[in-house]
Each structure stands twice: as C-alpha cells, then as structure tokens.
Amino acid sequence: MASGPIAIKRALPGWIAAALVAAIVLGTLSAVAMRAEPGRGLGPAEWAAIRFTVSQAVLSAAFSVLLAVPVARAFARRRFAGRRLLISLLGAPFILPVIVAVMGLLAVFGRSGILNETLRFMGLPEVSIYGLHGVVLAHVFFNLPLATRLILQGWQDIPSERFRLAAQLGFTTRDIFHTLERPMLTRTLPGAAAIIFAICLSSFAVALTLGGGPHATTVELAIYQAFRFDFDLGRAALLSCVQIALVGTAAIAALKFSTRDGFGAGLDRPVQRWDAAHPLLRIIDTTAIALAALFLLLPITLVILRGAPALTSLPTSVWAAALASILIALISTVLMLALALPLAIAAGIHSARLETVGLLGIAASPLVIGTGLFIVINPIADPFALALPVTATVNAIMALPFALRILTPSVRDTHANYDRLATSLNLTGFTWLRLVLIPRIRPNLGFACGLTAAMSMGDLGVIALFADPQTATLPLQMYRLMGAYRMELASGAAVLLLGLSFGIFWLFDKGGRARADA
Amino acid sequence: MKYLSIAAGLFAATTAVAETPVLTVYTYDSFVSDWGPGPAVKAAFEETCGCELNLVGAGDGAALLARVKLEGARSDADVVLGLDNNLTAAAVASGLFQEHGQTVTVDVPNPFGEAGTWSDTHFLPYDWGYFAFVYDNTKLATPPASFDELAASDLKIVIQDPRSSTPGLGLLLWVKEQYGTDAPKIWEALADNIVTVTKGWSEAYGLFLEGEADMVLSYTTSPAYHIVAEEDQSKSAAAFGSHYMQVEVAGKLAATDQPELADQFLTFMTTDAFQSIIPTTNWMYPAITPAGGLPEGFAAPIAPEQARLIAPADVPAIRDEALAEWQAALSQ
C-alpha cells in the first residue's frame, strides 16, 4: 500500500466525506437519543427479534451468494446475443419496491400462484411460501441480482491476458479455478455476503409478511413500534445502536477476510475462454442462466401483465409524483457520487477501514435517520419545505455502501497497477482523475449511479415523514392508491415505477459501459 | 425590465396569499390523496371560511401522533385529524391538545353512556366504523359468525401486526375485550388460520384480493367500496355477533395560532357539507348521518348494542398486556 504524500493528498477528500456521513448517521441517532425520555431497555421480545433478524440474514446472505456463483460464472464464460441486456434485466428485482416484489413472488409461489395451481392440477400437495423459507426465498430474489453483479465484476476484473496465458499453458477448467477463480472468489464473496447480510438485517416488511407471524419479528419492526405506538425515542435509539453494532461487526469481519492483491494490469482485450467450450460446461452454464432468468423474471412479468392495463388511466397526480421521484433519484445520484468517489479513492489507496463508514448507511434505520433529521431541522427551517433535498440526501447515504462496494476494488486495482506510471508522468489532481481513474472505473461508476438512482426511485423510507400532498413520490402515491382501495391503479403505478427505476438504471449502466463493451 | 415586472408580480402574489389566514391540518396520507376526502373537504371549507385550508398528509394514523409529539409546541399544525379512539388517551397525556368546548349530538354508538352523546372533551368524531373480516361471497357461502367458528374452520385469514398497524391493534383489543382472560386461548386456536401478519392494511388487503387468504381483517364498510365504485357485489363482511369499533377524531392543538379558525373547522366537520363527503371517499360511516342518508351500497350499521369498545383511557394498559399474550400465543 503506497502511502506517500500523493496518496495522503488524494485520501483527504475521502476523510472529509467519511466524516460527513458519520456526522449525519450518528448525529441523527444522537439527536433522537437526546430527545428520549427514559424508556425500558431490551426485553425478551427484543432479544428474540435480534436472534431472528440475525439468523434469517445469515441464511439469506449465504444462499444469495452461493446461488450467484454459478450464474456469475456462466455470464463470465459465455458470450451470446442479448447477454448485456439479460444481465441488466436480471438486476430488476433489486430495485423493486418491496410491496411490488412480494406481490410478484406470490403470483408465482403464493396460495393461488402458478406453482400451487400446477401442483393442484397434478394432484400433488401444495407448498406454502409463509415461514422462514419464504423470507429467505424473497431475500434471495431481491439480492441474487446484486450478488451476481458483484461476483461477475470480480470475474471481469481478471485481465483477459491471464486467461490467454492459462490457455497457452494448457490449463483445464479446474486449474483455472484454482489459480484464477478461487483467489478472486475468496476476495469477492465475503464482501458480497456481508453487504447482503447487512441489507437483510434491516428487512422488515418482507420478513413480517412472508415470515407468517410475530415469531418473524425483526429489529426494524421493534424500532417501528417503539417510534409509532410508544413514541419511546430512547428505545428506538437503543435498538438502532443494536442494528448498527450488528451490521458494523459484519462489515469489519468481511473487510478483514478480503485480501487485497489484484490480478495486475491488462490491456482490456476481450476475454476469451478456450476452456469453456466443453459441451458439459455449456449445458451447466445455460441451465444456470435459464433458471436464474426464470426465477427473477417470472414474478416481474406477472406484475407487469397485471398492472399494464391500468397504465393509461393513471391520474395526473401519479405522473407528478413520478416526476418528483425522477428528480429525487437524480439529485441522490449526484450526492452519492460526491460522497462515494472521494471515499472510494481514500479507501482504495489509503485505508480500507474507511469503507466501514460507508456501511453505516444500511446499518442505520431510515426511520431513525428521518426522525433525527426532523429533530435537527425543525427548529431552524420548515421540514416540509426541505422534503425533496432531505429525501435525496438520505437516499444517497443509503446507497453509499453499495456504491463503495462496487467502486473501491476497482479504484484499488487502478491504483495498484497504474500508480507508478501515473507518478512517473506526474499525473496528479484532476488530471489523474480524468485520465487515469475515471476511464478505468467507468463501468463500475455507471453501475453505482444506476443502482443509486433506481434504489432512490423505489424508496418509501423517509419521504413519508416529510411529505405533503405536493411532494409525494411515486411509491408513496402507490400506497395512497392502495389506501383508497384503488388496487388496480396501484398496480398500474407499480408498473410505471418499475419502468422508471429500470429505465434510469439502464441509462446509467449503459453510459458506463459505452466504451468498455468490447 | 421584463424580469423586474415578473418579480414584482410574484411578490404581489405572495403577499396576497399571506393576507389570507391559513389553517394547517395534519392528517393521514389517504385522507389527502386525490381519491380521499381531502380535495372536496378543502373546497367546501374554503367556500365559507375566507381562509386557506392546508391539509398535510403526515403518515398514517399512529405516525400522525408521533409526528405531532416530535414537533411539540413548535408545530405549524392547528388541527390534527385522523387519530382514533385507541390513541386519544396518549394524545391527551401529551398535553399538546386543548379542549374543543363544543357540544355535539352524534350518530356514533356509545357503549358507555346515553346514545348520541359525545363525552370526549378534547376530540370530536368525524367518522367511525366496525372492524370485520371481509370475504369473497362467490367462494365462501357460509362465513363464520364468531371467532370460535372461525378458529374451528380451516379458513385462512390475513391480519395486520398490532405493533405497526391501527387495524391490527383494533383486532387485538377486540379479542381482548370480548374474551378477557380467555383471549390467549382464542389466539392459540386462531394460529393455524392465520396465513400471515402484515405491516399495514394495504399489504393485507392486497394479499386477500390476490387470493392468498379467504378472509382479511378490514371494516364492515369495505364491501361498499367494491359495490359503489366497482359495481362488484362479490365482497361481504362476515357478521360476528359483535364488532369492535374504530372512531376517528380530530382535535385542536394547544399551540395553534389560529384558534378561531380551528374551532370553525371542527364545527364545520360535524356539518352535512363535511359529513356527506365521508362515506364514498373514506369508506367509513359519517359521525353524523347527513340529511340524504347513507349512499346506496352502504349496509346499515349493525345495532349499537353489538358495538364493542374499550374506554380510550384504559387502552394503553390493556394494549401492553394483550400484545404480550398475542406474541406468546402466535410465536409457538
């Protein structure tokens, strides 16, 4: 790890960004805690919630990552028409609003879903989706795309020259696995698992709905209850600390496990896998891709089929909300970049620990951040007037961990591989950023921006605390439609939301790949 | 020059607005939506008050109180509309509300006193309803008529979590009020009927419409929406011998800077102009039946003696006990 004056200078904005993120997350948390009246501590119900939260998150992370490996390997080894589009499409579940995704899953696995209708038709016993397995199924549905993308990124970071050399040396698939793929996987998997573990820790609506009852209680639900019915800010803050401790432990462990040696620089030649031509491998890869596509796309297709007819009858208020959502998504993306790029540079070349600061974003409960911001803003300004910027900021912080996980490894590799050359050419400051870093990490940058924009689009978190009728976002408007029994229109709004989230993700992602698609 | 006149125009416009007094009412999200009572209520009140009515959606029922507590005395709100009988005790205890000082005769069943009287000194009612299990009458010919029958059947139901949802809390209190110390037994018997528990009403009702369950906890007035707005007769509410009530209320904040307008709004709330908007936008019974009666498709409410209610002041203590029993019974 180089830590000369240049490295320290490059890391400085990152430390500032880290301080800013920590100030927002921890500052809001202490704002909530300071308003707290003495409440009761953690009772047996809370401990049960903690146990369930951790166990379902462990299972969900393990299954998501393990299932993602064959899918990512298949995509890494195969080149076919529409591959890029399929990879993008498979990312769709990750950006779906929870309620839409659950409806889609139920259309397949539910009591009157396709699966059970088929089983009934064949005279076989029905299966129930409700229970721990349902929670894990839903979490795999949400996170398999992210895991696949993160692992596929790992594959793509192996320069094609390595595979070329391997082919020249007559490596078998097994040899390639041992010398190239296994080291890559040991580097990528813990990080991917940790981030999915952290996401699943804060799951709440999915865990409750598919968990089937109060035994499926998560910490986030306990925070919700403390805030809503008890207005026990002390307990909400205490539970938030529990949540942050859980996620923080996971993050530090994962960063410790991941080794940081790169594969060296390459010339960005297209990857050719001479070893993958074997027919058996071809069948394995095709099956992996087909199964993943079926599992991820069927529920979404059913949601679209149901909601599409209502698209034309959506009222103007829904379109206005869509516009507000797009605006928030774009502002969040800009804010995310302003935080994530310096952080990734600092974490990549100076101190990897900085990435844990970014993880605070998923560790903190949106409800607590929202409440904290409200307490902080309320004496100085009208919180309603700040609804849009506040939502955009919180969304940017929520997306930060994902962006960092996507950006940091590529920044690290760029630094490790090109820093000597850049230093000898005296490339520093913005010139270095423009000529060396940005072109090397452009696909990752596009992916991170797309993810942030899409996640922000589908988020219902903080806006509910700050919204007035004029600034409703699309997900909020969808809930309002449901609250007024307009389920048909709500499913139409869901399709619009899906289309927008996906469209904005695709635009950014494609923008990032415009050059790299060789 | 052009810009200057635009700027001057804008300035004039803002001062014109500033001269009109503004009454800010916090309410729940679905009230202010295009499909809720909000737009019609705003138009009707502004016709007579010479003011601007600013309806602000601040989450749902329970979140509303949390919001007002957060803002405390600094709140912009003059009136809060959308708390229910399970939240009023906590709201009064917060000291943020002041007495309304009005006397009204209402059409809300009163299990604790003389019919038509309203005794809450801090809050006035605007609508009410009964919790009930809604089912599809084309699939279920003879619905259960009690919790015991429901528990004995193999029907599947979806309910809401009492820790995150107001109807969920209503069901919890319903069972507790009706069965007292036997409530845990009822929950244990119901455990195999409960497909799942959801975060809020929307998720539960959505699951029911998707065919995930035979029945869903909602309101006796829910079928009216399907009949009136969709001309769909297939939804009915199962008649249990008695039903737990939800009364939705509004109150004036102690820190209001528009006390007269706030009083005027609360009075307006109990008039025909407001009450006639409620049935087909909020899908609840109006607190004072308007002159034209209930719209077609609205079943007449069950007899008042079938109404169940826990006195608002007793709710907080009973809730904690009932919640612990509920969790214990359903976690096995």
Coordinates of C-alpha atoms in Angstrom, one line a residue, chain B residues 44-257:
Chain B
A44 CA -66.1 23.1 0.8
F45 CA -64.4 24.7 3.8
E46 CA -62.7 27.4 1.8
E47 CA -66.0 28.5 0.4
T48 CA -67.2 29.7 3.8
C49 CA -64.1 30.4 5.9
G50 CA -62.3 33.1 3.9
C51 CA -59.1 31.2 4.6
E52 CA -56.8 28.7 3.0
L53 CA -57.1 25.1 4.3
N54 CA -53.7 23.5 4.2
L55 CA -54.2 19.7 4.5
V56 CA -50.9 18.0 5.2
G57 CA -50.5 14.2 4.9
A58 CA -48.2 13.1 7.7
G59 CA -48.0 9.3 7.5
D60 CA -50.9 7.2 8.8
G61 CA -53.0 7.3 12.0
A62 CA -50.3 6.2 14.5
A63 CA -47.5 8.0 12.8
L64 CA -49.6 11.2 13.0
L65 CA -49.4 11.4 16.8
A66 CA -45.7 10.6 16.8
R67 CA -45.2 13.4 14.3
V68 CA -47.1 16.0 16.4
K69 CA -45.1 14.9 19.5
L70 CA -41.9 15.3 17.6
E71 CA -42.8 18.8 16.6
G72 CA -44.1 19.7 20.0
A73 CA -45.2 23.3 20.6
R74 CA -43.3 24.5 17.5
S75 CA -45.7 22.6 15.2
D76 CA -47.3 24.5 12.3
A77 CA -50.4 22.4 12.7
D78 CA -53.6 23.9 14.1
V79 CA -55.7 20.8 14.0
V80 CA -54.9 17.1 13.8
L81 CA -57.5 15.0 12.1
G82 CA -57.2 11.2 12.0
L83 CA -56.4 9.9 15.4
D84 CA -58.6 7.1 16.7
N85 CA -60.1 6.0 20.0
N86 CA -57.0 3.9 20.7
L87 CA -54.7 6.9 20.5
T88 CA -56.7 9.7 22.2
A89 CA -55.5 8.8 25.7
A90 CA -51.9 9.1 24.7
A91 CA -52.7 12.3 22.8
V92 CA -54.3 14.0 25.8
A93 CA -51.5 12.8 28.0
S94 CA -49.0 14.6 25.7
G95 CA -50.6 17.9 26.8
L96 CA -50.4 19.2 23.2
F97 CA -54.2 19.3 22.6
Q98 CA -56.7 21.7 24.1
E99 CA -60.4 21.2 24.8
H100 CA -62.8 21.8 22.0
G101 CA -65.5 23.3 24.1
Q102 CA -68.3 22.2 21.7
T103 CA -71.3 20.0 22.3
V104 CA -72.5 17.7 19.5
T105 CA -75.1 15.1 19.1
V106 CA -73.6 12.2 17.1
D107 CA -74.7 9.0 15.4
V108 CA -71.8 7.1 16.8
P109 CA -72.7 4.1 19.0
N110 CA -71.8 4.8 22.6
P111 CA -71.3 1.7 24.7
F112 CA -70.5 3.8 27.8
G113 CA -73.4 6.2 28.0
E114 CA -76.6 7.6 26.5
A115 CA -77.0 7.2 22.7
G116 CA -76.0 10.2 20.8
T117 CA -73.9 11.8 23.4
W118 CA -70.2 12.5 22.9
S119 CA -68.2 12.9 26.1
D120 CA -64.6 13.4 24.9
T121 CA -63.6 16.9 25.8
H122 CA -60.5 17.1 23.6
F123 CA -61.6 15.4 20.4
L124 CA -64.6 15.4 18.1
P125 CA -65.5 12.5 15.9
Y126 CA -65.8 12.7 12.1
D127 CA -66.4 9.1 11.1
W128 CA -66.4 5.6 12.5
G129 CA -66.6 2.0 11.5
Y130 CA -66.6 -1.6 12.7
F131 CA -63.7 -3.9 12.2
A132 CA -64.8 -7.1 10.4
F133 CA -63.4 -9.9 8.3
V134 CA -64.1 -9.3 4.6
Y135 CA -64.6 -12.3 2.3
D136 CA -65.5 -13.2 -1.2
N137 CA -69.1 -14.4 -1.2
T138 CA -68.7 -16.2 -4.5
K139 CA -66.2 -18.5 -2.9
L140 CA -67.4 -18.8 0.6
A141 CA -71.2 -19.4 1.0
T142 CA -71.5 -19.6 4.8
P143 CA -68.9 -17.4 6.6
P144 CA -68.1 -18.0 10.3
A145 CA -70.2 -15.9 12.6
S146 CA -67.8 -15.7 15.6
F147 CA -64.1 -16.1 16.5
D148 CA -64.8 -19.6 17.8
E149 CA -66.4 -20.7 14.5
L150 CA -63.5 -19.0 12.6
A151 CA -61.0 -20.9 14.7
A152 CA -62.8 -24.2 14.3
S153 CA -62.8 -23.8 10.5
D154 CA -59.9 -24.3 8.1
L155 CA -60.4 -20.9 6.6
K156 CA -57.2 -18.8 6.0
I157 CA -57.1 -15.2 7.2
V158 CA -54.6 -12.3 6.9
I159 CA -54.3 -9.9 9.8
Q160 CA -52.2 -6.8 10.5
D161 CA -49.5 -6.6 13.1
P162 CA -50.8 -4.6 16.1
R163 CA -47.3 -3.2 16.6
S164 CA -47.3 -1.4 13.2
S165 CA -50.9 -1.1 12.2
T166 CA -54.1 0.5 13.6
P167 CA -56.5 -2.2 12.4
G168 CA -54.1 -4.8 13.8
L169 CA -54.3 -3.1 17.1
G170 CA -58.1 -2.9 16.8
L171 CA -58.3 -6.7 16.3
L172 CA -56.1 -7.2 19.3
L173 CA -58.3 -5.1 21.5
W174 CA -61.5 -6.7 20.0
V175 CA -60.4 -10.2 21.1
K176 CA -59.2 -8.9 24.5
E177 CA -62.5 -7.1 25.2
Q178 CA -64.7 -9.9 24.1
Y179 CA -62.8 -12.8 25.7
G180 CA -60.8 -11.2 28.6
T181 CA -58.6 -13.8 30.2
D182 CA -59.6 -16.4 27.6
A183 CA -58.0 -14.2 24.8
P184 CA -54.8 -16.2 24.7
K185 CA -56.8 -19.4 24.0
I186 CA -58.6 -17.7 21.1
W187 CA -55.3 -16.6 19.6
E188 CA -53.9 -20.1 20.0
A189 CA -56.9 -21.5 18.3
L190 CA -56.7 -18.9 15.5
A191 CA -52.9 -19.6 15.0
D192 CA -53.4 -22.2 12.3
N193 CA -55.9 -20.0 10.4
I194 CA -53.5 -17.0 10.1
V195 CA -51.7 -17.3 6.9
T196 CA -49.6 -14.3 7.7
V197 CA -49.4 -11.0 9.5
T198 CA -48.6 -7.8 7.6
K199 CA -47.1 -4.5 8.3
G200 CA -50.2 -2.5 7.3
W201 CA -53.7 -2.6 6.0
S202 CA -52.7 -2.1 2.3
E203 CA -50.5 -5.2 2.3
A204 CA -53.1 -7.4 3.9
Y205 CA -56.0 -6.2 1.7
G206 CA -53.8 -6.7 -1.4
L207 CA -53.0 -10.3 -0.3
F208 CA -56.7 -11.0 0.1
L209 CA -57.6 -9.7 -3.3
E210 CA -54.7 -11.8 -4.7
G211 CA -56.4 -14.9 -3.3
E212 CA -53.8 -15.5 -0.6
A213 CA -56.4 -15.8 2.0
D214 CA -60.2 -16.5 2.4
M215 CA -60.7 -13.5 4.7
V216 CA -58.9 -10.3 5.7
L217 CA -59.3 -8.0 8.7
S218 CA -60.8 -4.8 7.4
Y219 CA -64.0 -2.9 8.0
T220 CA -67.7 -3.7 7.7
T221 CA -67.8 -0.8 5.2
S222 CA -65.1 -2.2 2.9
P223 CA -67.6 -4.0 0.6
A224 CA -69.3 -0.7 0.0
Y225 CA -66.3 0.4 -2.0
H226 CA -66.5 -2.5 -4.3
I227 CA -70.2 -2.1 -4.7
V228 CA -70.3 1.7 -5.2
A229 CA -67.0 2.3 -7.1
E230 CA -66.5 -1.0 -8.9
E231 CA -70.1 -2.4 -9.1
D232 CA -68.7 -5.6 -7.7
Q233 CA -71.1 -7.4 -5.4
S234 CA -68.7 -10.2 -4.5
K235 CA -67.2 -8.8 -1.3
S236 CA -69.0 -9.1 2.0
A237 CA -68.2 -8.5 5.7
A238 CA -68.7 -11.5 7.9
A239 CA -71.2 -10.6 10.6
F240 CA -69.9 -11.7 14.0
G241 CA -72.3 -11.2 16.9
S242 CA -70.5 -8.1 17.9
H243 CA -67.8 -5.9 16.4
Y244 CA -65.1 -3.7 17.7
M245 CA -65.4 0.0 16.8
Q246 CA -62.9 2.5 15.5
V247 CA -63.9 6.1 15.9
E248 CA -61.8 8.6 14.0
V249 CA -61.4 12.0 15.6
A250 CA -59.9 15.4 15.2
G251 CA -58.6 17.9 17.9
K252 CA -57.2 21.4 18.2
L253 CA -53.6 21.9 19.2
A254 CA -52.9 23.9 22.3
A255 CA -50.2 25.9 20.4
T256 CA -52.4 26.9 17.4
D257 CA -52.0 30.4 16.1

